[in-house]
Amino acid sequence: MKLRTISELLSQDFVSSEVDIKGWVRTFRANRFIALNDGSTINNIQCVVDFETFDEALLKRITTGAAIHVKGDLVESQGKGQKMEIQVKELKVLGDSDPETYPIQPKKHSFEFLRENAHLRTRTNTFSAVMRLRSALSFAIHKYFNENGFYYVHTPIITGSDAEGAGEMFRVTNLDPKKPPLNEEGHVDYSKDFFGKETNLTVSGQLEAETYAMSLGKVYTFGPTFRAENSNTSRHLAEFWMIEPEVAFMDLAGNMDLAEDFMKYVLKYILKNNREDLEFLDARLKDEDKSKPQNERSEMGLIEKLNFVTDNNFKRVSYTEAIDILRDSTPNKKKKFKYIIKDWGTDLQSEHERFLVEKHFKCPVILFDYPANIKAFYMRLNDDGKTVRAMDILFPGIGEIVGGAQREERLEVLKQKMTAINIPEEELWWYLDLRKFGTALHAGFGLGFERLVMFATGMSNIRDVIPFPRTPQNAEF
């Protein structure tokens, strides 16, 4: 007999057939009703035991968290709460679970407690739903790029360059930490290190992806990135995943088209394929909102928010126009914003971005042509000399979710920008070579995968959308 998943049993017509199932016990009531889950769906299947035909010692081992193997007949349920149930004929305990020490008991647990038990937290409905959605979004991302002629590039995790120029990087070394070799100036001599130079964990695969775009045309990266930012907020991780497409011969307008099409595609995918998990998380969010003050409640439900993105055209607005709108807005005039907008050149905060999306335009927004001094060196300088061909996509409830730009393809301009922020040419000689040999306009964007998963699941803390969060003072598991 073929071993079935619970998802298969509940989605296909197996009624009145003998079935074979394995999973973990969620609850065991009245020495008769086992709620069994195998991770394939948010739904449990009820297994009904005739306790008079099974050994009492065996039944005592059916505790929350235990792994069991059940064979029996799948029949229409006589009770409420489920359409089908298994009348158990054979029962075997595969792995015991001590009810005195098993941490994930059938009661409400705080997310903080579950983070401390991240190795077991996917035994709960919330985290199993979140991680199934994370998996589905990963698949949809690869599917989208594959269907649109992109090549997947694995960019280096160990790098000698700082793509963002922020300097918050994790060093990679095999030098003796107690007695590292020193040079004549008394500094650590990295020429004696494993790679013969100072190296770090990457903060972005973008620069390397650009090199492949300038030969393969359309590429994307999707891999781990690292930032040694000592921040313990609900939006920051030290290890996270980034999606970074780069396309040759594409300008800023094409970049905006690509990003909008991509975001709509992946969200439509989960709306179609992960409905039960989304409905559960939608209900969870509504329930959570009831305990919050009115002004802190979500204006839209989770599924409503996803439809808001997929059903609306993204409004394209220049940074300059956005600043004028924000400066003249009621919250700004009445000082309701935490950060008051005064001058052109201000870096926008999440509260400003959300106001533009949720209150002013009432649709997702793409801001473009940002001041050069608040954006990265590799973004193409506009003819005004003040702004760059950058773009950010703003979503409801979260603010910025995608950041991208048309890249600076002119050699001399790029050199000047690197000099201005003290990036040595020899450090990025290969990047400059792209502008020497067959340069052409090109563009791309970056999407923090965990930010996307937060948006798609309604989770408010980034630690709850990655399997094992890495944050300051925390590298457990």
Short mmCIF file of C-alpha atoms in Angstrom, two decimals:
data_model
loop_
_atom_site.label_atom_id
_atom_site.label_comp_id
_atom_site.label_asym_id
_atom_site.label_seq_id
_atom_site.Cartn_x
_atom_site.Cartn_y
_atom_site.Cartn_z
CA MET A 1 0.00 0.00 0.00
CA LYS A 2 1.37 3.43 -0.97
CA LEU A 3 2.17 5.81 1.89
CA ARG A 4 0.00 8.90 1.39
CA THR A 5 0.35 12.44 2.71
CA ILE A 6 -2.52 14.04 4.59
CA SER A 7 -2.69 16.70 1.88
CA GLU A 8 -3.29 13.97 -0.72
CA LEU A 9 -5.95 12.25 1.38
CA LEU A 10 -7.91 15.46 1.96
CA SER A 11 -7.67 16.77 -1.61
CA GLN A 12 -8.51 13.61 -3.55
CA ASP A 13 -11.25 11.00 -3.43
CA PHE A 14 -9.88 8.17 -1.29
CA VAL A 15 -13.09 7.68 0.72
CA SER A 16 -13.91 4.05 1.52
CA SER A 17 -10.37 2.96 0.74
CA GLU A 18 -7.66 1.55 2.99
CA VAL A 19 -4.92 4.10 3.66
CA ASP A 20 -1.43 4.16 5.13
CA ILE A 21 -0.26 7.36 6.86
CA LYS A 22 2.58 8.58 9.09
CA GLY A 23 2.80 11.80 11.06
CA TRP A 24 3.09 13.53 14.42
CA VAL A 25 0.36 13.59 17.04
CA ARG A 26 -1.10 17.03 17.71
CA THR A 27 -3.66 15.85 20.28
CA PHE A 28 -5.15 12.59 21.59
CA ARG A 29 -8.61 13.01 23.13
CA ALA A 30 -10.78 10.62 25.14
CA ASN A 31 -8.38 7.74 24.46
CA ARG A 32 -10.05 7.63 21.05
CA PHE A 33 -9.44 10.62 18.72
CA ILE A 34 -5.93 11.31 17.36
CA ALA A 35 -5.34 14.60 15.51
CA LEU A 36 -2.46 13.73 13.18
CA ASN A 37 -0.35 16.10 11.08
CA ASP A 38 2.51 15.32 8.69
CA GLY A 39 3.47 18.85 7.58
CA SER A 40 1.97 18.52 4.09
CA THR A 41 -1.01 20.73 4.98
CA ILE A 42 -2.23 22.95 7.77
CA ASN A 43 -5.10 20.50 8.28
CA ASN A 44 -4.90 17.54 10.65
CA ILE A 45 -6.61 14.26 9.90
CA GLN A 46 -8.62 12.58 12.64
CA CYS A 47 -7.72 8.98 13.36
CA VAL A 48 -10.35 7.13 15.39
CA VAL A 49 -9.10 4.36 17.68
CA ASP A 50 -11.27 1.66 19.20
CA PHE A 51 -9.38 1.56 22.49
CA GLU A 52 -10.84 -1.82 23.43
CA THR A 53 -8.94 -3.49 20.57
CA PHE A 54 -5.55 -1.89 21.27
CA ASP A 55 -3.11 -2.52 24.08
CA GLU A 56 -3.39 0.06 26.89
CA ALA A 57 0.41 0.44 27.11
CA LEU A 58 0.51 1.35 23.40
CA LEU A 59 -2.24 3.97 23.78
CA LYS A 60 -0.36 5.60 26.67
CA ARG A 61 2.53 6.26 24.25
CA ILE A 62 0.29 8.32 21.95
CA THR A 63 1.25 11.73 23.29
CA THR A 64 1.58 15.18 21.70
CA GLY A 65 4.66 15.21 19.47
CA ALA A 66 4.97 11.44 19.10
CA ALA A 67 5.55 10.07 15.59
CA ILE A 68 3.12 7.30 14.64
CA HIS A 69 2.24 5.02 11.73
CA VAL A 70 -1.46 4.40 11.08
CA LYS A 71 -3.23 2.02 8.72
CA GLY A 72 -6.98 2.00 8.40
CA ASP A 73 -10.10 2.85 6.40
CA LEU A 74 -10.72 6.42 5.23
CA VAL A 75 -14.42 7.10 5.76
CA GLU A 76 -16.77 10.07 5.89
CA SER A 77 -16.68 11.53 9.37
CA GLN A 78 -19.63 11.15 11.68
CA GLY A 79 -18.57 14.09 13.87
CA LYS A 80 -18.21 17.79 13.25
CA GLY A 81 -14.99 19.56 12.28
CA GLN A 82 -13.79 17.26 9.50
CA LYS A 83 -15.18 15.68 6.35
CA MET A 84 -13.13 12.49 6.56
CA GLU A 85 -11.46 10.41 9.23
CA ILE A 86 -9.46 7.20 9.47
CA GLN A 87 -10.90 4.21 11.30
CA VAL A 88 -7.65 2.79 12.69
CA LYS A 89 -6.88 -0.91 12.10
CA GLU A 90 -3.13 -0.88 12.80
CA LEU A 91 -1.16 1.54 14.95
CA LYS A 92 2.57 1.77 15.61
CA VAL A 93 4.54 4.35 17.61
CA LEU A 94 7.64 5.25 15.62
CA GLY A 95 9.07 7.77 18.08
CA ASP A 96 7.93 8.60 21.61
CA SER A 97 7.54 12.13 22.93
CA ASP A 98 7.76 12.71 26.67
CA PRO A 99 4.76 14.90 27.60
CA GLU A 100 6.65 16.29 30.61
CA THR A 101 9.49 17.77 28.54
CA TYR A 102 8.08 18.27 25.01
CA PRO A 103 7.94 22.09 24.63
CA ILE A 104 5.28 22.44 21.90
CA GLN A 105 2.19 21.54 23.88
CA PRO A 106 -1.31 22.14 22.39
CA LYS A 107 -1.72 25.65 23.79
CA LYS A 108 -0.85 29.20 22.73
CA HIS A 109 2.89 29.95 22.80
CA SER A 110 4.58 33.35 22.41
CA PHE A 111 6.66 33.88 19.27
CA GLU A 112 9.63 34.64 21.53
CA PHE A 113 9.30 31.20 23.15
CA LEU A 114 8.98 29.56 19.75
CA ARG A 115 12.13 31.33 18.49
CA GLU A 116 13.97 29.69 21.39
CA ASN A 117 12.62 26.38 20.07
CA ALA A 118 13.05 27.11 16.38
CA HIS A 119 13.97 23.47 15.74
CA LEU A 120 10.42 22.47 16.76
CA ARG A 121 8.33 25.54 15.98
CA THR A 122 7.19 24.25 12.57
CA ARG A 123 5.12 21.70 14.53
CA THR A 124 2.71 24.63 15.11
CA ASN A 125 0.10 25.77 12.58
CA THR A 126 1.48 29.29 12.25
CA PHE A 127 5.06 28.32 11.50
CA SER A 128 4.22 25.36 9.29
CA ALA A 129 2.05 27.74 7.20
CA VAL A 130 4.79 30.39 7.07
CA MET A 131 7.45 27.91 5.96
CA ARG A 132 5.23 26.29 3.33
CA LEU A 133 4.60 29.78 1.94
CA ARG A 134 8.32 30.54 2.04
CA SER A 135 8.94 27.39 0.01
CA ALA A 136 6.18 28.24 -2.47
CA LEU A 137 7.52 31.78 -2.95
CA SER A 138 11.03 30.39 -3.59
CA PHE A 139 9.64 28.08 -6.25
CA ALA A 140 7.56 30.87 -7.84
CA ILE A 141 10.66 33.11 -8.05
CA HIS A 142 12.67 30.48 -9.93
CA LYS A 143 9.64 29.64 -12.08
CA TYR A 144 9.13 33.29 -13.08
CA PHE A 145 12.73 33.85 -14.11
CA ASN A 146 12.93 30.51 -15.91
CA GLU A 147 9.78 31.30 -17.90
CA ASN A 148 11.18 34.73 -18.83
CA GLY A 149 14.55 33.64 -20.19
CA PHE A 150 16.79 34.45 -17.21
CA TYR A 151 19.85 32.42 -16.23
CA TYR A 152 20.43 31.60 -12.55
CA VAL A 153 23.90 32.67 -11.39
CA HIS A 154 25.51 31.57 -8.12
CA THR A 155 27.51 34.64 -7.08
CA PRO A 156 30.32 34.36 -4.50
CA ILE A 157 29.54 34.20 -0.80
CA ILE A 158 33.15 35.12 0.01
CA THR A 159 34.15 38.43 -1.56
CA GLY A 160 36.88 41.03 -1.49
CA SER A 161 34.54 43.96 -2.24
CA ASP A 162 31.83 45.84 -0.36
CA ALA A 163 29.00 46.29 -2.87
CA GLU A 164 27.03 48.66 -0.65
CA GLY A 165 29.97 50.70 0.59
CA ALA A 166 28.61 50.58 4.15
CA GLY A 167 31.49 48.59 5.63
CA GLU A 168 29.27 46.42 7.83
CA MET A 169 30.70 43.07 6.76
CA PHE A 170 31.73 39.80 8.41
CA ARG A 171 35.43 39.07 7.93
CA VAL A 172 36.53 35.68 6.58
CA THR A 173 39.99 34.65 7.78
CA ASN A 174 42.04 31.66 8.89
CA LEU A 175 44.77 33.72 10.56
CA ASP A 176 45.61 32.92 14.18
CA PRO A 177 43.33 35.25 16.19
CA LYS A 178 45.83 35.41 19.07
CA LYS A 179 48.97 36.02 17.00
CA PRO A 180 48.06 37.29 13.51
CA PRO A 181 51.00 38.27 11.26
CA LEU A 182 51.63 42.03 11.24
CA ASN A 183 53.07 44.27 8.49
CA GLU A 184 55.64 47.03 8.95
CA GLU A 185 52.93 49.49 10.07
CA GLY A 186 51.81 47.06 12.79
CA HIS A 187 48.53 46.19 11.08
CA VAL A 188 47.30 42.67 10.35
CA ASP A 189 49.06 41.42 7.21
CA TYR A 190 46.21 39.93 5.13
CA SER A 191 48.63 38.97 2.35
CA LYS A 192 49.45 36.02 4.64
CA ASP A 193 45.76 35.08 4.91
CA PHE A 194 44.12 32.19 3.06
CA PHE A 195 43.06 34.27 0.05
CA GLY A 196 46.10 36.57 0.17
CA LYS A 197 43.88 39.60 0.86
CA GLU A 198 41.16 40.81 3.21
CA THR A 199 37.88 39.00 2.46
CA ASN A 200 34.33 39.11 3.83
CA LEU A 201 30.93 37.46 3.56
CA THR A 202 28.98 39.13 0.78
CA VAL A 203 26.31 41.79 1.36
CA SER A 204 25.07 41.50 -2.23
CA GLY A 205 25.63 39.49 -5.40
CA GLN A 206 24.69 42.43 -7.60
CA LEU A 207 28.10 43.52 -8.88
CA GLU A 208 29.06 39.98 -9.88
CA ALA A 209 25.61 39.47 -11.44
CA GLU A 210 26.23 42.55 -13.60
CA THR A 211 29.29 40.85 -15.10
CA TYR A 212 27.13 37.91 -16.20
CA ALA A 213 24.32 40.14 -17.48
CA MET A 214 26.88 41.79 -19.76
CA SER A 215 27.45 38.48 -21.53
CA LEU A 216 24.36 36.32 -20.93
CA GLY A 217 21.83 39.17 -21.20
CA LYS A 218 19.36 38.31 -18.42
CA VAL A 219 20.48 36.78 -15.14
CA TYR A 220 19.42 36.61 -11.52
CA THR A 221 20.91 35.62 -8.19
CA PHE A 222 19.01 34.13 -5.26
CA GLY A 223 21.27 33.37 -2.35
CA PRO A 224 22.37 34.18 1.19
CA THR A 225 23.80 37.59 2.05
CA PHE A 226 25.25 38.88 5.31
CA ARG A 227 25.38 42.19 7.13
CA ALA A 228 27.21 42.85 10.40
CA GLU A 229 24.81 45.57 11.43
CA ASN A 230 24.38 45.60 15.21
CA SER A 231 20.62 46.04 14.97
CA ASN A 232 18.06 44.13 16.98
CA THR A 233 14.93 45.47 15.28
CA SER A 234 12.07 43.37 13.93
CA ARG A 235 13.24 44.16 10.36
CA HIS A 236 16.93 43.21 10.48
CA LEU A 237 18.86 39.94 10.22
CA ALA A 238 22.59 39.30 10.04
CA GLU A 239 22.00 36.50 7.50
CA PHE A 240 19.24 36.81 4.93
CA TRP A 241 18.44 35.92 1.32
CA MET A 242 18.41 38.25 -1.68
CA ILE A 243 16.90 38.04 -5.15
CA GLU A 244 18.84 40.21 -7.62
CA PRO A 245 18.04 40.20 -11.36
CA GLU A 246 20.30 42.12 -13.77
CA VAL A 247 19.42 42.76 -17.43
CA ALA A 248 21.61 44.11 -20.24
CA PHE A 249 20.22 46.80 -22.57
CA MET A 250 17.40 47.61 -20.11
CA ASP A 251 16.72 51.14 -18.86
CA LEU A 252 14.93 52.33 -15.72
CA ALA A 253 11.46 52.11 -17.28
CA GLY A 254 12.12 48.50 -18.29
CA ASN A 255 13.39 47.80 -14.78
CA MET A 256 10.15 49.11 -13.28
CA ASP A 257 8.10 47.00 -15.71
CA LEU A 258 10.10 43.88 -14.79
CA ALA A 259 9.84 44.44 -11.03
CA GLU A 260 6.08 45.05 -11.14
CA ASP A 261 5.44 42.01 -13.32
CA PHE A 262 7.65 39.84 -11.11
CA MET A 263 6.03 40.91 -7.82
CA LYS A 264 2.53 40.33 -9.16
CA TYR A 265 3.47 36.91 -10.52
CA VAL A 266 4.89 35.48 -7.28
CA LEU A 267 2.00 36.81 -5.17
CA LYS A 268 -0.59 35.47 -7.63
CA TYR A 269 1.17 32.11 -7.42
CA ILE A 270 0.64 31.76 -3.67
CA LEU A 271 -2.91 33.16 -3.86
CA LYS A 272 -3.68 30.32 -6.26
CA ASN A 273 -1.63 27.49 -4.73
CA ASN A 274 -1.47 28.19 -0.97
CA ARG A 275 -4.99 29.28 -0.20
CA GLU A 276 -5.50 27.30 3.01
CA ASP A 277 -2.28 28.58 4.59
CA LEU A 278 -3.13 32.16 3.60
CA GLU A 279 -6.66 31.87 4.98
CA PHE A 280 -5.29 30.55 8.28
CA LEU A 281 -2.75 33.40 8.54
CA ASP A 282 -5.39 35.94 7.49
CA ALA A 283 -7.64 34.76 10.35
CA ARG A 284 -4.66 34.78 12.75
CA LEU A 285 -3.90 38.40 11.83
CA LYS A 286 -7.51 39.50 12.30
CA ASP A 287 -7.59 37.81 15.71
CA GLU A 288 -4.28 39.44 16.71
CA ASP A 289 -5.58 42.85 15.65
CA LYS A 290 -8.52 42.63 18.08
CA SER A 291 -6.14 43.03 21.03
CA LYS A 292 -4.45 46.14 19.54
CA PRO A 293 -5.53 49.79 19.87
CA GLN A 294 -7.60 50.95 16.87
CA ASN A 295 -4.78 53.11 15.44
CA GLU A 296 -2.37 50.13 15.39
CA ARG A 297 -4.68 47.72 13.58
CA SER A 298 -4.07 46.68 9.99
CA GLU A 299 -6.23 48.60 7.54
CA MET A 300 -6.38 45.58 5.25
CA GLY A 301 -6.57 41.85 5.88
CA LEU A 302 -3.71 39.69 4.62
CA ILE A 303 -5.45 38.31 1.52
CA GLU A 304 -6.96 41.74 0.83
CA LYS A 305 -3.45 43.23 0.95
CA LEU A 306 -2.09 40.65 -1.50
CA ASN A 307 -4.99 41.30 -3.88
CA PHE A 308 -4.36 45.03 -3.49
CA VAL A 309 -0.91 44.49 -5.01
CA THR A 310 -1.88 42.02 -7.73
CA ASP A 311 -5.03 43.91 -8.86
CA ASN A 312 -3.66 47.47 -9.04
CA ASN A 313 -1.24 49.08 -11.46
CA PHE A 314 1.79 50.45 -9.60
CA LYS A 315 1.80 54.27 -9.60
CA ARG A 316 5.13 55.74 -10.79
CA VAL A 317 6.11 58.95 -9.02
CA SER A 318 9.38 60.88 -8.99
CA TYR A 319 11.10 61.44 -5.65
CA THR A 320 10.69 65.21 -6.15
CA GLU A 321 6.92 64.89 -6.65
CA ALA A 322 6.69 62.59 -3.61
CA ILE A 323 8.53 65.11 -1.43
CA ASP A 324 6.09 67.86 -2.50
CA ILE A 325 3.10 65.59 -1.68
CA LEU A 326 4.54 64.66 1.72
CA ARG A 327 5.54 68.23 2.62
CA ASP A 328 1.99 69.44 1.90
CA SER A 329 0.29 66.47 3.61
CA THR A 330 -1.86 66.86 6.72
CA PRO A 331 0.27 64.51 8.90
CA ASN A 332 3.36 66.53 8.02
CA LYS A 333 1.73 69.92 8.63
CA LYS A 334 0.21 68.72 11.91
CA LYS A 335 3.50 67.09 12.91
CA LYS A 336 1.92 63.61 13.09
CA PHE A 337 4.92 62.12 11.27
CA LYS A 338 7.74 61.07 13.57
CA TYR A 339 10.16 62.42 10.94
CA ILE A 340 8.94 65.75 9.56
CA ILE A 341 9.62 66.34 5.85
CA LYS A 342 11.28 69.73 5.36
CA ASP A 343 13.80 69.74 2.56
CA TRP A 344 14.40 68.05 -0.77
CA GLY A 345 17.13 65.44 -0.29
CA THR A 346 15.62 63.87 2.84
CA ASP A 347 15.78 60.07 2.98
CA LEU A 348 12.21 58.81 3.25
CA GLN A 349 11.14 56.73 6.24
CA SER A 350 8.67 53.84 6.32
CA GLU A 351 5.90 56.13 7.64
CA HIS A 352 6.27 58.40 4.58
CA GLU A 353 6.33 55.49 2.16
CA ARG A 354 3.22 53.94 3.70
CA PHE A 355 1.37 57.27 3.60
CA LEU A 356 1.97 57.50 -0.16
CA VAL A 357 0.71 53.93 -0.72
CA GLU A 358 -2.11 53.63 1.78
CA LYS A 359 -3.48 57.17 2.08
CA HIS A 360 -2.51 59.26 -0.94
CA PHE A 361 -2.39 57.03 -4.04
CA LYS A 362 -4.18 53.96 -2.60
CA CYS A 363 -2.11 51.59 -4.76
CA PRO A 364 1.48 50.27 -4.79
CA VAL A 365 3.95 53.04 -5.67
CA ILE A 366 7.28 53.10 -7.51
CA LEU A 367 9.41 56.11 -6.58
CA PHE A 368 12.22 57.00 -8.98
CA ASP A 369 14.99 59.55 -9.61
CA TYR A 370 16.32 59.85 -6.07
CA PRO A 371 18.97 62.34 -4.86
CA ALA A 372 22.40 60.97 -5.74
CA ASN A 373 23.84 61.55 -2.26
CA ILE A 374 21.43 59.08 -0.57
CA LYS A 375 21.93 56.28 -3.10
CA ALA A 376 24.74 53.87 -4.02
CA PHE A 377 27.71 54.77 -6.24
CA TYR A 378 26.79 52.35 -9.04
CA MET A 379 23.47 54.06 -9.91
CA ARG A 380 23.36 56.07 -13.14
CA LEU A 381 23.66 59.83 -12.71
CA ASN A 382 20.93 61.86 -14.42
CA ASP A 383 21.73 64.84 -16.62
CA ASP A 384 20.74 67.23 -13.79
CA GLY A 385 23.82 66.05 -11.86
CA LYS A 386 21.71 65.82 -8.67
CA THR A 387 19.61 62.68 -9.08
CA VAL A 388 20.21 59.07 -10.08
CA ARG A 389 18.12 56.57 -12.04
CA ALA A 390 17.09 54.71 -8.89
CA MET A 391 13.71 53.21 -8.07
CA ASP A 392 12.04 51.80 -4.96
CA ILE A 393 8.75 49.85 -4.85
CA LEU A 394 6.51 50.66 -1.90
CA PHE A 395 3.87 48.24 -0.57
CA PRO A 396 1.10 48.68 2.02
CA GLY A 397 1.97 47.86 5.61
CA ILE A 398 5.69 47.57 4.93
CA GLY A 399 6.92 50.52 2.85
CA GLU A 400 9.94 49.81 0.65
CA ILE A 401 10.18 46.20 -0.51
CA VAL A 402 12.25 46.46 -3.72
CA GLY A 403 15.20 48.72 -4.48
CA GLY A 404 16.83 48.98 -7.90
CA ALA A 405 18.39 51.22 -10.51
CA GLN A 406 19.72 51.67 -13.97
CA ARG A 407 23.45 51.11 -13.49
CA GLU A 408 26.13 53.68 -14.33
CA GLU A 409 27.58 52.42 -17.64
CA ARG A 410 29.94 55.37 -18.33
CA LEU A 411 33.51 54.62 -17.27
CA GLU A 412 34.63 58.14 -16.38
CA VAL A 413 31.47 58.98 -14.44
CA LEU A 414 31.74 55.73 -12.46
CA LYS A 415 35.41 56.42 -11.68
CA GLN A 416 34.53 59.90 -10.38
CA LYS A 417 31.79 58.50 -8.16
CA MET A 418 34.12 55.85 -6.73
CA THR A 419 36.81 58.43 -6.04
CA ALA A 420 34.30 60.66 -4.23
CA ILE A 421 33.56 57.92 -1.67
CA ASN A 422 37.11 56.52 -1.49
CA ILE A 423 36.60 53.21 -3.31
CA PRO A 424 40.01 52.33 -4.84
CA GLU A 425 39.88 51.50 -8.56
CA GLU A 426 42.11 48.47 -8.02
CA GLU A 427 39.51 46.98 -5.68
CA LEU A 428 36.87 46.92 -8.44
CA TRP A 429 39.08 46.75 -11.54
CA TRP A 430 36.93 43.95 -12.97
CA TYR A 431 33.75 46.00 -12.48
CA LEU A 432 35.34 48.92 -14.33
CA ASP A 433 36.34 46.54 -17.14
CA LEU A 434 32.64 46.10 -17.96
CA ARG A 435 32.63 49.81 -18.87
CA LYS A 436 35.80 49.46 -20.98
CA PHE A 437 34.83 46.46 -23.08
CA GLY A 438 31.44 46.69 -24.74
CA THR A 439 29.65 48.86 -22.21
CA ALA A 440 25.89 49.30 -22.55
CA LEU A 441 23.07 50.50 -20.39
CA HIS A 442 21.77 47.87 -17.99
CA ALA A 443 19.58 47.73 -14.92
CA GLY A 444 18.44 45.53 -12.07
CA PHE A 445 16.93 45.43 -8.62
CA GLY A 446 17.24 43.71 -5.25
CA LEU A 447 14.50 42.14 -3.17
CA GLY A 448 15.14 40.97 0.37
CA PHE A 449 13.42 37.58 0.36
CA GLU A 450 12.48 37.70 4.05
CA ARG A 451 10.78 41.08 3.50
CA LEU A 452 8.68 39.43 0.80
CA VAL A 453 7.83 36.50 3.08
CA MET A 454 6.84 38.94 5.85
CA PHE A 455 4.51 40.74 3.46
CA ALA A 456 3.02 37.50 2.11
CA THR A 457 2.40 35.96 5.54
CA GLY A 458 1.50 39.00 7.63
CA MET A 459 4.24 38.19 10.14
CA SER A 460 5.53 41.32 11.86
CA ASN A 461 9.00 40.10 12.88
CA ILE A 462 11.60 39.07 10.32
CA ARG A 463 12.94 36.42 12.76
CA ASP A 464 9.70 34.51 12.23
CA VAL A 465 9.99 34.06 8.45
CA ILE A 466 13.46 32.47 8.25
CA PRO A 467 14.06 28.93 9.56
CA PHE A 468 16.92 29.80 11.93
CA PRO A 469 17.38 33.55 12.52
CA ARG A 470 20.87 35.00 12.90
CA THR A 471 20.85 38.26 14.87
CA PRO A 472 23.29 40.06 17.23
CA GLN A 473 24.22 37.72 20.10
CA ASN A 474 22.21 34.88 18.57
CA ALA A 475 23.50 32.06 16.34
CA GLU A 476 21.67 29.15 17.97
CA PHE A 477 20.99 25.89 16.09
#
